[in-house]
Amino acid sequence: MINIFKSFNPLNVLWLAILVFIFRIGYIAEAPDKLQFISVEPFARLLLPVGYEYAFSPFENVFIAGLLILSQAVLLNFLVNKYNLLGRSTFLPSLMYVTVTALFPQFLILSAPLLCNFLLIWMLFKLFSFYKGEDAKSTAYDLGMIVAIGTVIYLPYVYLFLAIWIGLIIFKPFNWREWISGVLGYATVFFFFAVFYYLNNRLGSFYQIWAPLGTKFPNSINIKYLNYLVLVPVIVIIGLFLFYFQKNYYKSYVQVRKSFQLLLVIFVIGGLSFYVKSRFSLTHFILCAVPSSVFLAYYFVNASRKWFYESLYLLLLISIIYFQFNTF
């Protein structure tokens, strides 16, 4: 399987579509009668007054989510190849994305974080362009607007604003105008929200939009650890990625090194921002799928022992399907 996707063959998109279907068979068989889909935060519901949470049947919900993931996988693959992050053109990033977004049943359905992954990939295109761009002010402004749109869809996405400033630190010399441009871009979107609240006589409650950001980081989370055994192969692969990456670190182009630093930052931000939502949900962590897919792809591109890396991916594949049919 890995060798098939190591080559840059457009026909691999068909294999991706087959994998997307295979990963969802188990969930469709056990899907509940109704699946809720909320595409914007409560403070934006004035813009969408029509009820839509149960507009799709479970099959339609999972099918549309699969199409979105397939589209995101192709976009991510194009991004990685455009900036030559792996040293060669390959379809492995798309394979890893389709795989990572099937780790948990909560990843298989329509959700706000899933929609935000389109915005995250769009952000990465612009963030990576910082390296060769002379004037980043307009790009930073656009990035601020993208984060604001993501905030409207899913509030924890607001923390991805930090990725703009960190991206400027990594790729560019300090220029306060570029830093302010990101803030202005973000403020532009919410200025129109403020006007909309004002016209609806609700300006007094506008500040409450960001009230959840004051939530304290939880001291403990009640989870069933056996359900997370599927992550064991992923952790092993990420460990191997770190080994190969530090081995090749100074052999890589400067842009590649900086790009992976930024991806690591985004991975951490995406993982730690879950606490903003009062109810813990694994759905949030699909935000980590984009950077982690690139990490996994890096290992498989550089791995040399075919029997080992093919067996490792097969183990991951079997684990995903097994845990879809078995919960503890």
Tab-separated table of C-alpha atoms in Angstrom:
chain	number	residue	atom	x	y	z
A	1	MET	CA	0.000	0.000	0.000
A	2	ILE	CA	2.736	2.482	0.967
A	3	ASN	CA	4.736	1.771	-2.192
A	4	ILE	CA	1.686	2.520	-4.338
A	5	PHE	CA	1.348	5.991	-2.819
A	6	LYS	CA	5.066	6.729	-2.814
A	7	SER	CA	4.815	7.371	-6.542
A	8	PHE	CA	3.089	10.483	-7.840
A	9	ASN	CA	0.319	8.842	-9.855
A	10	PRO	CA	-3.025	10.664	-10.295
A	11	LEU	CA	-4.769	7.278	-10.305
A	12	ASN	CA	-3.990	7.099	-6.581
A	13	VAL	CA	-7.000	9.376	-6.060
A	14	LEU	CA	-9.165	6.341	-6.899
A	15	TRP	CA	-7.368	4.292	-4.240
A	16	LEU	CA	-7.949	7.127	-1.789
A	17	ALA	CA	-11.678	7.101	-2.564
A	18	ILE	CA	-11.787	3.341	-1.969
A	19	LEU	CA	-9.995	3.741	1.371
A	20	VAL	CA	-12.379	6.510	2.442
A	21	PHE	CA	-15.268	4.109	1.771
A	22	ILE	CA	-13.609	1.167	3.550
A	23	PHE	CA	-12.915	3.227	6.665
A	24	ARG	CA	-16.598	4.142	6.908
A	25	ILE	CA	-18.253	0.766	6.398
A	26	GLY	CA	-18.090	-0.148	10.074
A	27	TYR	CA	-19.465	3.160	11.257
A	28	ILE	CA	-22.355	3.214	8.788
A	29	ALA	CA	-23.387	-0.262	9.946
A	30	GLU	CA	-23.579	0.901	13.575
A	31	ALA	CA	-24.580	4.545	13.041
A	32	PRO	CA	-27.272	6.031	15.312
A	33	ASP	CA	-30.664	7.041	13.936
A	34	LYS	CA	-29.745	10.734	13.996
A	35	LEU	CA	-26.459	12.619	13.707
A	36	GLN	CA	-26.267	16.246	14.726
A	37	PHE	CA	-24.280	18.680	12.605
A	38	ILE	CA	-23.683	22.225	13.848
A	39	SER	CA	-21.690	24.257	11.333
A	40	VAL	CA	-21.406	27.599	13.180
A	41	GLU	CA	-21.061	28.828	16.750
A	42	PRO	CA	-24.201	29.911	18.685
A	43	PHE	CA	-23.296	33.606	18.393
A	44	ALA	CA	-23.589	33.296	14.590
A	45	ARG	CA	-26.969	31.565	14.608
A	46	LEU	CA	-28.680	34.900	13.905
A	47	LEU	CA	-27.220	34.597	10.423
A	48	LEU	CA	-28.649	31.075	10.000
A	49	PRO	CA	-32.075	31.134	11.643
A	50	VAL	CA	-33.266	27.980	9.851
A	51	GLY	CA	-32.860	24.679	11.706
A	52	TYR	CA	-30.412	22.386	9.917
A	53	GLU	CA	-28.817	20.250	12.654
A	54	TYR	CA	-30.572	17.081	11.496
A	55	ALA	CA	-30.923	17.967	7.807
A	56	PHE	CA	-28.877	14.929	6.741
A	57	SER	CA	-29.552	11.272	7.338
A	58	PRO	CA	-26.684	9.331	8.981
A	59	PHE	CA	-25.643	7.893	5.612
A	60	GLU	CA	-25.697	11.330	3.948
A	61	ASN	CA	-23.793	12.807	6.861
A	62	VAL	CA	-20.996	10.229	6.672
A	63	PHE	CA	-20.947	10.314	2.856
A	64	ILE	CA	-20.573	14.104	2.692
A	65	ALA	CA	-17.905	13.995	5.408
A	66	GLY	CA	-16.040	11.409	3.323
A	67	LEU	CA	-16.157	13.660	0.255
A	68	LEU	CA	-14.841	16.586	2.297
A	69	ILE	CA	-11.985	14.504	3.686
A	70	LEU	CA	-11.082	13.261	0.200
A	71	SER	CA	-11.013	16.863	-1.058
A	72	GLN	CA	-8.877	17.980	1.883
A	73	ALA	CA	-6.488	15.078	1.336
A	74	VAL	CA	-5.908	16.114	-2.283
A	75	LEU	CA	-5.421	19.778	-1.276
A	76	LEU	CA	-2.966	18.837	1.462
A	77	ASN	CA	-1.056	16.634	-0.970
A	78	PHE	CA	-0.798	19.526	-3.425
A	79	LEU	CA	0.449	21.817	-0.629
A	80	VAL	CA	3.175	19.412	0.510
A	81	ASN	CA	4.381	18.762	-3.045
A	82	LYS	CA	4.291	22.455	-3.999
A	83	TYR	CA	6.638	23.380	-1.165
A	84	ASN	CA	8.654	20.145	-1.517
A	85	LEU	CA	8.374	19.320	2.184
A	86	LEU	CA	9.153	15.640	1.632
A	87	GLY	CA	11.927	16.057	-0.934
A	88	ARG	CA	9.927	14.381	-3.703
A	89	SER	CA	6.466	14.374	-5.226
A	90	THR	CA	4.289	11.692	-3.684
A	91	PHE	CA	0.731	10.859	-2.680
A	92	LEU	CA	1.659	9.818	0.854
A	93	PRO	CA	0.348	12.990	2.588
A	94	SER	CA	-3.122	12.321	1.172
A	95	LEU	CA	-2.962	8.668	2.236
A	96	MET	CA	-1.916	9.638	5.753
A	97	TYR	CA	-4.660	12.274	5.986
A	98	VAL	CA	-7.356	9.809	4.962
A	99	THR	CA	-5.946	7.362	7.511
A	100	VAL	CA	-5.582	9.802	10.427
A	101	THR	CA	-9.109	11.181	9.903
A	102	ALA	CA	-10.470	7.676	10.413
A	103	LEU	CA	-8.787	6.983	13.761
A	104	PHE	CA	-11.944	7.608	15.802
A	105	PRO	CA	-15.661	7.319	14.958
A	106	GLN	CA	-16.077	11.004	15.887
A	107	PHE	CA	-13.795	11.882	12.938
A	108	LEU	CA	-16.051	10.162	10.415
A	109	ILE	CA	-19.005	12.549	10.574
A	110	LEU	CA	-19.665	16.143	9.607
A	111	SER	CA	-18.408	18.583	12.212
A	112	ALA	CA	-17.281	22.176	12.558
A	113	PRO	CA	-13.601	21.223	13.117
A	114	LEU	CA	-13.717	19.188	9.906
A	115	LEU	CA	-14.882	22.270	7.986
A	116	CYS	CA	-12.105	24.277	9.639
A	117	ASN	CA	-9.481	21.965	8.151
A	118	PHE	CA	-10.168	23.606	4.776
A	119	LEU	CA	-9.279	26.929	6.370
A	120	LEU	CA	-6.197	25.445	8.031
A	121	ILE	CA	-4.865	24.139	4.705
A	122	TRP	CA	-5.596	27.532	3.138
A	123	MET	CA	-3.681	29.172	5.977
A	124	LEU	CA	-0.686	26.908	5.389
A	125	PHE	CA	-0.513	27.931	1.728
A	126	LYS	CA	-0.264	31.562	2.830
A	127	LEU	CA	2.024	30.947	5.823
A	128	PHE	CA	4.545	29.006	3.738
A	129	SER	CA	4.532	31.851	1.192
A	130	PHE	CA	6.061	34.105	3.873
A	131	TYR	CA	9.482	32.598	3.186
A	132	LYS	CA	9.948	34.093	-0.283
A	133	GLY	CA	7.442	36.932	-0.057
A	134	GLU	CA	8.890	40.417	0.306
A	135	ASP	CA	5.830	42.168	1.747
A	136	ALA	CA	3.719	40.003	4.042
A	137	LYS	CA	1.240	42.660	5.189
A	138	SER	CA	-1.536	41.739	2.771
A	139	THR	CA	-0.972	38.018	3.413
A	140	ALA	CA	-1.115	38.539	7.178
A	141	TYR	CA	-4.342	40.533	6.733
A	142	ASP	CA	-5.866	37.662	4.746
A	143	LEU	CA	-4.740	35.189	7.395
A	144	GLY	CA	-6.428	37.247	10.101
A	145	MET	CA	-9.690	37.111	8.155
A	146	ILE	CA	-9.353	33.342	7.678
A	147	VAL	CA	-8.898	32.827	11.427
A	148	ALA	CA	-11.920	35.031	12.090
A	149	ILE	CA	-14.058	32.942	9.714
A	150	GLY	CA	-12.795	29.802	11.468
A	151	THR	CA	-13.755	31.341	14.822
A	152	VAL	CA	-17.307	31.843	13.562
A	153	ILE	CA	-17.468	28.181	12.588
A	154	TYR	CA	-15.654	26.774	15.636
A	155	LEU	CA	-14.570	29.030	18.503
A	156	PRO	CA	-11.349	27.179	19.553
A	157	TYR	CA	-10.010	27.971	16.080
A	158	VAL	CA	-9.297	31.478	17.395
A	159	TYR	CA	-6.054	30.166	18.883
A	160	LEU	CA	-4.750	29.521	15.370
A	161	PHE	CA	-4.236	33.282	15.250
A	162	LEU	CA	-1.027	32.573	17.176
A	163	ALA	CA	0.180	30.633	14.126
A	164	ILE	CA	0.181	33.884	12.124
A	165	TRP	CA	2.549	35.635	14.526
A	166	ILE	CA	4.686	32.534	15.035
A	167	GLY	CA	4.846	32.103	11.259
A	168	LEU	CA	6.091	35.690	10.958
A	169	ILE	CA	8.722	35.000	13.633
A	170	ILE	CA	9.905	31.842	11.865
A	171	PHE	CA	9.903	33.098	8.275
A	172	LYS	CA	10.335	36.882	8.417
A	173	PRO	CA	12.368	39.571	10.217
A	174	PHE	CA	10.275	41.567	12.668
A	175	ASN	CA	7.981	44.190	11.140
A	176	TRP	CA	5.279	45.576	13.400
A	177	ARG	CA	3.076	46.494	10.414
A	178	GLU	CA	2.832	42.829	9.430
A	179	TRP	CA	1.858	41.855	12.968
A	180	ILE	CA	-0.831	44.550	13.096
A	181	SER	CA	-2.148	43.518	9.663
A	182	GLY	CA	-3.208	40.132	11.039
A	183	VAL	CA	-5.106	41.827	13.866
A	184	LEU	CA	-6.843	44.172	11.417
A	185	GLY	CA	-7.863	41.242	9.228
A	186	TYR	CA	-9.382	39.470	12.205
A	187	ALA	CA	-11.106	42.635	13.422
A	188	THR	CA	-12.624	43.289	9.983
A	189	VAL	CA	-14.818	40.198	10.125
A	190	PHE	CA	-15.994	40.854	13.669
A	191	PHE	CA	-16.626	44.513	12.909
A	192	PHE	CA	-19.410	43.361	10.595
A	193	PHE	CA	-20.631	41.043	13.349
A	194	ALA	CA	-20.747	43.996	15.736
A	195	VAL	CA	-22.798	45.959	13.209
A	196	PHE	CA	-25.146	43.000	12.801
A	197	TYR	CA	-25.543	42.708	16.593
A	198	TYR	CA	-26.191	46.445	16.781
A	199	LEU	CA	-28.916	46.292	14.128
A	200	ASN	CA	-30.554	43.479	16.109
A	201	ASN	CA	-30.316	45.393	19.427
A	202	ARG	CA	-27.911	42.856	20.915
A	203	LEU	CA	-24.684	44.861	20.988
A	204	GLY	CA	-24.557	44.546	24.787
A	205	SER	CA	-24.008	40.774	24.502
A	206	PHE	CA	-21.359	41.036	21.773
A	207	TYR	CA	-18.485	40.683	24.255
A	208	GLN	CA	-19.892	37.319	25.404
A	209	ILE	CA	-18.684	35.737	22.169
A	210	TRP	CA	-15.229	35.286	23.708
A	211	ALA	CA	-16.387	34.413	27.242
A	212	PRO	CA	-15.554	30.672	26.793
A	213	LEU	CA	-11.902	31.606	26.269
A	214	GLY	CA	-11.779	32.323	30.006
A	215	THR	CA	-12.535	28.669	30.798
A	216	LYS	CA	-9.878	27.124	33.029
A	217	PHE	CA	-7.764	24.331	31.611
A	218	PRO	CA	-9.188	21.060	33.040
A	219	ASN	CA	-7.240	19.269	35.757
A	220	SER	CA	-8.510	15.850	34.656
A	221	ILE	CA	-10.560	14.282	31.877
A	222	ASN	CA	-12.587	11.100	32.206
A	223	ILE	CA	-11.697	8.886	29.263
A	224	LYS	CA	-11.628	5.158	28.539
A	225	TYR	CA	-7.992	4.472	27.857
A	226	LEU	CA	-8.621	1.204	26.004
A	227	ASN	CA	-10.381	3.140	23.248
A	228	TYR	CA	-7.122	4.940	22.546
A	229	LEU	CA	-5.033	1.843	21.841
A	230	VAL	CA	-5.516	2.663	18.162
A	231	LEU	CA	-3.036	5.501	18.728
A	232	VAL	CA	-0.179	3.117	19.567
A	233	PRO	CA	0.900	2.587	15.912
A	234	VAL	CA	0.536	6.342	15.311
A	235	ILE	CA	2.789	7.153	18.262
A	236	VAL	CA	5.365	4.652	16.996
A	237	ILE	CA	5.334	6.219	13.519
A	238	ILE	CA	5.655	9.752	14.928
A	239	GLY	CA	8.594	8.562	17.034
A	240	LEU	CA	10.232	7.203	13.868
A	241	PHE	CA	9.473	10.484	12.095
A	242	LEU	CA	11.296	12.408	14.832
A	243	PHE	CA	14.279	10.062	14.486
A	244	TYR	CA	14.529	10.501	10.723
A	245	PHE	CA	13.813	14.227	10.857
A	246	GLN	CA	16.548	15.024	13.373
A	247	LYS	CA	18.880	12.819	11.338
A	248	ASN	CA	18.184	14.795	8.145
A	249	TYR	CA	17.522	18.156	9.797
A	250	TYR	CA	20.618	20.002	8.616
A	251	LYS	CA	20.525	18.289	5.226
A	252	SER	CA	17.120	19.822	4.489
A	253	TYR	CA	16.480	23.186	2.883
A	254	VAL	CA	15.947	26.092	5.279
A	255	GLN	CA	12.349	26.525	4.107
A	256	VAL	CA	11.598	22.864	4.822
A	257	ARG	CA	13.035	23.106	8.341
A	258	LYS	CA	11.051	26.244	9.082
A	259	SER	CA	7.876	24.740	7.613
A	260	PHE	CA	8.090	21.710	9.884
A	261	GLN	CA	8.670	23.974	12.885
A	262	LEU	CA	5.448	25.786	12.024
A	263	LEU	CA	3.568	22.508	11.535
A	264	LEU	CA	4.688	21.386	14.993
A	265	VAL	CA	3.419	24.661	16.488
A	266	ILE	CA	0.047	24.234	14.760
A	267	PHE	CA	-0.165	20.640	16.001
A	268	VAL	CA	0.380	21.793	19.607
A	269	ILE	CA	-2.066	24.703	19.319
A	270	GLY	CA	-4.719	22.467	17.774
A	271	GLY	CA	-4.307	19.879	20.494
A	272	LEU	CA	-4.309	22.216	23.497
A	273	SER	CA	-7.249	24.394	22.445
A	274	PHE	CA	-9.840	21.664	23.146
A	275	TYR	CA	-10.660	23.031	26.615
A	276	VAL	CA	-12.613	26.022	25.238
A	277	LYS	CA	-15.586	23.724	24.681
A	278	SER	CA	-17.256	22.832	27.963
A	279	ARG	CA	-17.972	19.302	26.782
A	280	PHE	CA	-14.921	17.201	25.910
A	281	SER	CA	-15.163	15.704	22.421
A	282	LEU	CA	-12.665	13.846	20.283
A	283	THR	CA	-14.096	15.643	17.268
A	284	HIS	CA	-11.927	18.639	18.155
A	285	PHE	CA	-8.674	16.767	17.549
A	286	ILE	CA	-9.303	16.382	13.840
A	287	LEU	CA	-7.651	19.836	13.740
A	288	CYS	CA	-4.391	17.982	14.434
A	289	ALA	CA	-4.855	15.727	11.401
A	290	VAL	CA	-3.246	18.120	8.898
A	291	PRO	CA	0.190	18.503	10.554
A	292	SER	CA	0.292	14.927	11.863
A	293	SER	CA	-0.394	13.582	8.351
A	294	VAL	CA	2.678	15.417	7.058
A	295	PHE	CA	4.762	13.993	9.925
A	296	LEU	CA	3.655	10.439	9.157
A	297	ALA	CA	4.227	10.915	5.426
A	298	TYR	CA	7.776	12.132	6.116
A	299	TYR	CA	8.627	8.867	7.847
A	300	PHE	CA	7.199	6.657	5.123
A	301	VAL	CA	9.007	8.618	2.398
A	302	ASN	CA	12.343	8.132	4.160
A	303	ALA	CA	11.807	4.572	5.457
A	304	SER	CA	13.895	1.988	3.618
A	305	ARG	CA	12.823	-1.391	5.004
A	306	LYS	CA	9.759	-2.258	2.981
A	307	TRP	CA	8.621	-5.202	5.103
A	308	PHE	CA	8.714	-3.045	8.235
A	309	TYR	CA	6.908	0.080	7.058
A	310	GLU	CA	4.316	-1.890	5.108
A	311	SER	CA	3.636	-4.043	8.178
A	312	LEU	CA	3.437	-0.951	10.377
A	313	TYR	CA	0.852	0.689	8.136
A	314	LEU	CA	-1.101	-2.564	7.863
A	315	LEU	CA	-1.177	-2.753	11.670
A	316	LEU	CA	-2.535	0.799	11.786
A	317	LEU	CA	-5.154	-0.060	9.165
A	318	ILE	CA	-6.300	-3.158	11.051
A	319	SER	CA	-6.401	-1.243	14.341
A	320	ILE	CA	-8.660	1.450	12.891
A	321	ILE	CA	-11.155	-1.045	11.479
A	322	TYR	CA	-11.073	-3.226	14.615
A	323	PHE	CA	-11.793	-0.341	16.987
A	324	GLN	CA	-14.664	0.830	14.829
A	325	PHE	CA	-16.437	-2.450	15.554
A	326	ASN	CA	-15.220	-2.803	19.140
A	327	THR	CA	-15.515	-0.190	21.886
A	328	PHE	CA	-14.673	-0.796	25.533
